Coordinates of C-alpha atoms and ligand atoms in Angstrom, one line a residue:
M136 CA 34.9 207.9 33.9
K137 CA 37.7 210.5 33.9
F138 CA 41.2 210.0 35.5
F139 CA 44.4 212.0 35.6
K140 CA 47.8 210.3 35.0
S141 CA 50.6 212.3 36.4
S142 CA 53.6 212.2 34.1
P143 CA 56.8 214.1 35.1
S144 CA 56.0 217.1 32.9
S145 CA 52.2 217.2 32.7
L146 CA 48.9 215.9 33.9
Q147 CA 47.4 213.5 31.3
E148 CA 43.7 213.0 31.2
I149 CA 42.5 209.4 30.8
I150 CA 38.8 209.0 29.8
L151 CA 37.2 205.6 29.9
D152 CA 34.0 204.5 28.3
N153 CA 32.0 202.7 30.9
E154 CA 30.1 200.8 28.2
K155 CA 33.3 199.3 26.7
L156 CA 35.1 198.1 29.8
P157 CA 37.0 194.8 29.5
Q158 CA 35.2 192.2 31.6
H159 CA 38.2 190.1 32.2
I160 CA 41.8 191.4 32.6
A161 CA 44.8 189.1 32.9
I162 CA 48.2 190.3 34.1
I163 CA 51.6 188.7 33.9
M164 CA 53.2 190.5 36.8
D165 CA 56.9 190.4 35.6
G166 CA 60.1 192.3 36.5
N167 CA 60.4 192.0 40.3
G168 CA 63.9 190.6 40.1
R169 CA 65.2 193.3 37.7
W170 CA 63.6 196.0 39.8
A171 CA 65.6 194.7 42.8
K172 CA 68.8 194.3 40.8
K173 CA 68.6 197.9 39.6
R174 CA 68.7 198.9 43.3
F175 CA 71.4 196.3 44.3
L176 CA 68.8 194.6 46.5
P177 CA 68.1 190.8 46.8
R178 CA 65.4 189.5 44.4
T179 CA 63.0 188.8 47.3
L180 CA 62.8 192.5 48.0
G181 CA 61.6 193.0 44.5
H182 CA 58.8 190.5 45.1
K183 CA 58.0 192.3 48.3
A184 CA 57.8 195.6 46.5
G185 CA 55.6 193.9 43.9
V186 CA 52.9 193.4 46.6
E187 CA 52.4 197.2 46.7
A188 CA 51.6 197.1 43.0
L189 CA 49.3 194.2 43.5
R190 CA 47.4 196.2 46.2
D191 CA 47.0 199.2 43.9
I192 CA 45.9 197.2 40.9
I193 CA 43.2 195.3 42.8
K194 CA 41.9 198.5 44.3
T195 CA 41.8 200.2 40.9
A196 CA 40.2 197.2 39.1
S197 CA 37.6 197.0 41.8
N198 CA 36.8 200.7 41.6
T199 CA 36.7 200.6 37.8
K200 CA 34.1 197.8 38.0
I201 CA 36.1 195.2 36.2
A202 CA 34.5 191.8 36.8
Y203 CA 37.5 189.4 36.6
L204 CA 41.2 190.0 37.3
T205 CA 43.5 187.1 36.8
L206 CA 47.1 187.5 38.1
Y207 CA 50.0 185.3 37.3
A208 CA 51.7 184.9 40.6
F209 CA 53.6 181.6 40.3
S210 CA 54.0 179.4 37.3
T211 CA 54.6 175.6 37.0
E212 CA 58.1 176.5 35.7
N213 CA 58.9 178.9 38.7
W214 CA 59.7 175.8 40.8
N215 CA 63.0 175.8 38.9
R216 CA 64.1 178.9 40.7
P217 CA 66.5 178.6 43.8
N218 CA 64.8 177.1 46.8
D219 CA 65.1 180.3 48.9
E220 CA 63.4 182.4 46.3
V221 CA 60.5 179.8 46.0
S222 CA 60.2 179.8 49.8
A223 CA 60.2 183.6 50.0
L224 CA 57.4 183.8 47.3
M225 CA 55.3 181.3 49.3
E226 CA 55.8 183.2 52.5
L227 CA 54.9 186.4 50.8
L228 CA 51.7 184.9 49.5
V229 CA 50.7 183.7 53.0
E230 CA 51.6 187.0 54.6
Y231 CA 49.6 188.9 52.0
L232 CA 46.5 186.8 52.4
R233 CA 46.8 186.9 56.2
K234 CA 47.2 190.7 56.3
E235 CA 44.8 191.7 53.5
G236 CA 42.3 188.9 53.4
E237 CA 39.8 190.7 55.7
E238 CA 40.1 193.9 53.8
L239 CA 39.6 192.2 50.5
H240 CA 36.6 190.6 52.0
S241 CA 35.2 193.8 53.3
N242 CA 35.5 195.2 49.8
N243 CA 33.3 192.4 48.5
I244 CA 36.2 190.9 46.6
K245 CA 36.2 187.2 45.8
I246 CA 39.5 185.4 45.9
N247 CA 39.8 182.4 43.6
T248 CA 42.8 180.5 42.3
I249 CA 43.7 178.8 39.1
G250 CA 46.5 176.2 39.0
D251 CA 47.2 173.1 41.0
I252 CA 47.1 174.3 44.5
D253 CA 47.6 170.8 45.8
G254 CA 51.2 171.2 44.7
L255 CA 51.7 174.1 47.0
P256 CA 53.4 173.7 50.4
E257 CA 50.8 172.9 53.0
F258 CA 51.1 176.2 54.9
A259 CA 50.4 178.1 51.7
R260 CA 47.7 175.8 50.5
K261 CA 45.9 176.2 53.9
E262 CA 46.0 180.0 53.7
V263 CA 44.8 180.0 50.1
L264 CA 41.8 177.8 51.0
R265 CA 41.0 180.0 54.0
A266 CA 40.9 183.1 51.9
K267 CA 38.8 181.4 49.2
E268 CA 36.3 180.2 51.9
L269 CA 36.1 183.6 53.6
T270 CA 35.3 185.4 50.3
K271 CA 33.3 182.8 48.5
N272 CA 30.0 184.6 48.6
N273 CA 31.3 188.0 47.6
T274 CA 29.8 189.5 44.5
G275 CA 32.3 192.2 43.6
L276 CA 35.6 191.9 41.7
W277 CA 36.7 188.3 41.2
V278 CA 40.5 188.0 41.7
N279 CA 42.0 184.8 40.3
I280 CA 45.5 184.2 41.6
A281 CA 47.3 181.8 39.2
L282 CA 49.4 179.7 41.6
N283 CA 51.4 176.7 40.4
Y284 CA 49.7 177.5 37.1
G285 CA 50.7 176.5 33.6
G286 CA 48.5 176.6 30.6
R287 CA 49.8 173.3 29.3
D288 CA 49.4 171.7 32.7
E289 CA 45.8 173.0 32.9
I290 CA 45.0 171.6 29.5
V291 CA 46.5 168.2 30.3
R292 CA 44.6 168.0 33.6
G293 CA 41.4 169.1 31.8
I294 CA 41.9 166.2 29.3
K295 CA 42.3 163.7 32.2
R296 CA 39.1 164.9 33.7
I297 CA 37.3 164.5 30.4
A298 CA 38.8 161.0 30.0
K299 CA 37.6 160.1 33.4
D300 CA 34.0 161.3 32.7
I301 CA 34.0 159.3 29.4
K302 CA 35.1 156.2 31.3
E303 CA 32.3 156.7 33.8
D304 CA 29.8 157.3 31.0
K305 CA 29.1 160.9 32.1
I306 CA 29.8 162.2 28.6
S307 CA 30.5 160.7 25.3
I308 CA 33.3 161.6 22.8
E309 CA 30.8 163.2 20.5
D310 CA 29.8 165.6 23.2
I311 CA 33.3 167.2 23.2
N312 CA 33.5 170.6 21.6
Q313 CA 35.3 173.8 22.4
E314 CA 32.7 175.0 24.9
V315 CA 32.7 171.7 26.7
F316 CA 36.5 171.5 26.7
S317 CA 36.6 175.1 28.2
S318 CA 34.3 173.9 31.0
Y319 CA 36.9 171.4 32.1
L320 CA 39.5 174.1 32.5
E321 CA 40.2 176.1 35.7
T322 CA 38.6 179.1 34.1
A323 CA 35.2 177.3 33.6
N324 CA 32.3 179.8 34.0
M325 CA 34.5 182.8 33.4
P326 CA 34.7 184.8 30.1
D327 CA 38.0 184.6 28.3
P328 CA 40.3 187.5 29.1
D329 CA 39.6 190.5 26.9
L330 CA 42.9 192.2 27.7
L331 CA 46.2 190.6 28.7
I332 CA 48.9 192.9 30.2
R333 CA 52.6 192.0 30.6
T334 CA 55.0 194.2 32.4
S335 CA 58.8 194.4 32.2
G336 CA 59.2 194.6 28.4
E337 CA 59.0 190.8 27.8
Y338 CA 56.8 189.8 24.8
R339 CA 55.7 186.2 25.5
F340 CA 52.9 184.2 27.2
S341 CA 55.2 182.1 29.4
N342 CA 52.5 179.4 29.6
F343 CA 49.8 181.8 30.8
L344 CA 46.2 181.2 29.7
I345 CA 47.3 179.8 26.3
W346 CA 43.9 178.3 25.5
Q347 CA 41.8 181.2 26.8
S348 CA 43.9 184.0 25.1
A349 CA 43.1 182.9 21.5
Y350 CA 41.4 186.3 20.8
T351 CA 42.7 188.4 23.7
E352 CA 44.0 191.9 23.1
L353 CA 47.6 192.2 24.3
W354 CA 49.2 195.2 26.0
F355 CA 52.9 195.4 26.9
T356 CA 54.8 197.9 28.9
D357 CA 58.5 198.3 29.9
I358 CA 57.4 199.3 33.5
L359 CA 58.7 196.7 36.0
W360 CA 55.9 195.2 38.1
P361 CA 56.8 196.9 41.4
D362 CA 56.4 200.3 39.6
F363 CA 53.1 199.4 38.0
R364 CA 50.2 201.4 39.4
G365 CA 46.5 201.9 38.9
E366 CA 46.9 204.7 36.5
D367 CA 49.0 202.4 34.2
L368 CA 46.1 199.9 34.3
L369 CA 43.7 202.7 33.3
M370 CA 46.1 203.6 30.4
A371 CA 46.0 199.9 29.3
I372 CA 42.2 199.9 29.5
S373 CA 42.0 203.2 27.6
D374 CA 44.2 201.7 24.8
F375 CA 42.0 198.6 24.8
Q376 CA 39.0 200.7 24.2
K377 CA 40.5 202.1 21.0
R378 CA 41.0 198.7 19.4
E379 CA 38.7 197.0 17.0
R380 CA 38.2 193.4 17.8
R381 CA 37.2 191.4 14.8
F382 CA 37.2 187.8 15.9
G383 CA 38.0 186.7 12.3
K384 CA 35.1 188.7 10.8
V385 CA 35.4 191.6 8.4
Ligands
LIG122 C1 57.8 188.1 38.4 O1 59.1 188.7 38.5 C2 57.4 187.4 39.7 C3 57.4 185.9 39.5 C4 57.7 185.3 38.5 C5 57.0 185.2 40.7 P1 60.4 188.0 38.2 O2 60.9 187.3 39.5 O3 60.2 187.0 37.1 O4 61.3 189.2 37.8 P2 62.4 189.2 36.7 O5 61.7 188.8 35.4 O6 63.5 188.2 37.1 O7 62.9 190.6 36.6
LIG123 C1 56.0 184.5 34.2 O1 57.1 185.2 34.5 C2 55.4 184.0 35.5 C3 54.9 184.9 36.5 C4 54.9 186.2 36.3 C5 54.4 184.4 37.7 P1 58.6 184.5 34.3 O2 59.5 185.5 34.7 O3 58.6 183.2 35.1 O4 58.6 184.1 32.8 P2 59.9 183.9 31.9 O5 60.8 182.9 32.5 O6 60.6 185.3 31.7 O7 59.3 183.5 30.6
LIG124 MG1 60.4 187.2 35.1

């Protein structure tokens, strides 16, 4: 596959190797607030602008034949933001799913979530369930939206499920290994992310996929999320393809 990235001075060619595509890409979509601040706008308009980026990234990932895209949309720690910002984010989510659900569906995209959606306000939970139900049989790009998601919370909830199954004699303590443990997480039946992208120049996980990212390749950019576009995703994939993954071997 060949693409062109337009930089201010020149057209840069991006060539991707179809044989070496990451199967699973995870993205920490960060920098909406700073994008708005730079323009003297309220933070919520930064989130709104972030939806444009989201649209473009889903389209590009789908066209590039990526299998799984996991997007960090709302963390378990984001509840500590001002109420009006939390509400605006929930409303934006609902608006997005209502407006774009059908189009995602017609593009064979499957909407899934990771995180505790029971903790979402009812109007948001309902819309999320509706989008999941609508797209559940689709076979194209699988989009995981991380909502009320925290890696530590996911691990603790996984442990509780294991404990319950032990108590009910469904498994024994000896059965537990890394693979079994993974199957109790929200990402059960998905490959670990091959590539994790974080925008906005921050270099941390912020509680995202901490178990699953043990051997994930990391890619950081200063671009703020609302400015991130498909061609930036392709650049990240192109960089990924130049890396040598060793998984502890020589
Ligand atoms: C990411 O942008 C979106 C969410 C966390 C929901 P931020 O809102 O964190 O933007 P910054 O980091 O303040 O710029
Ligand atoms: C991580 O970004 C969460 C999402 C992108 C949804 P944050 O902006 O919440 O993370 P910190 O606070 O900078 O670590
Ligand atoms: Mg942030």
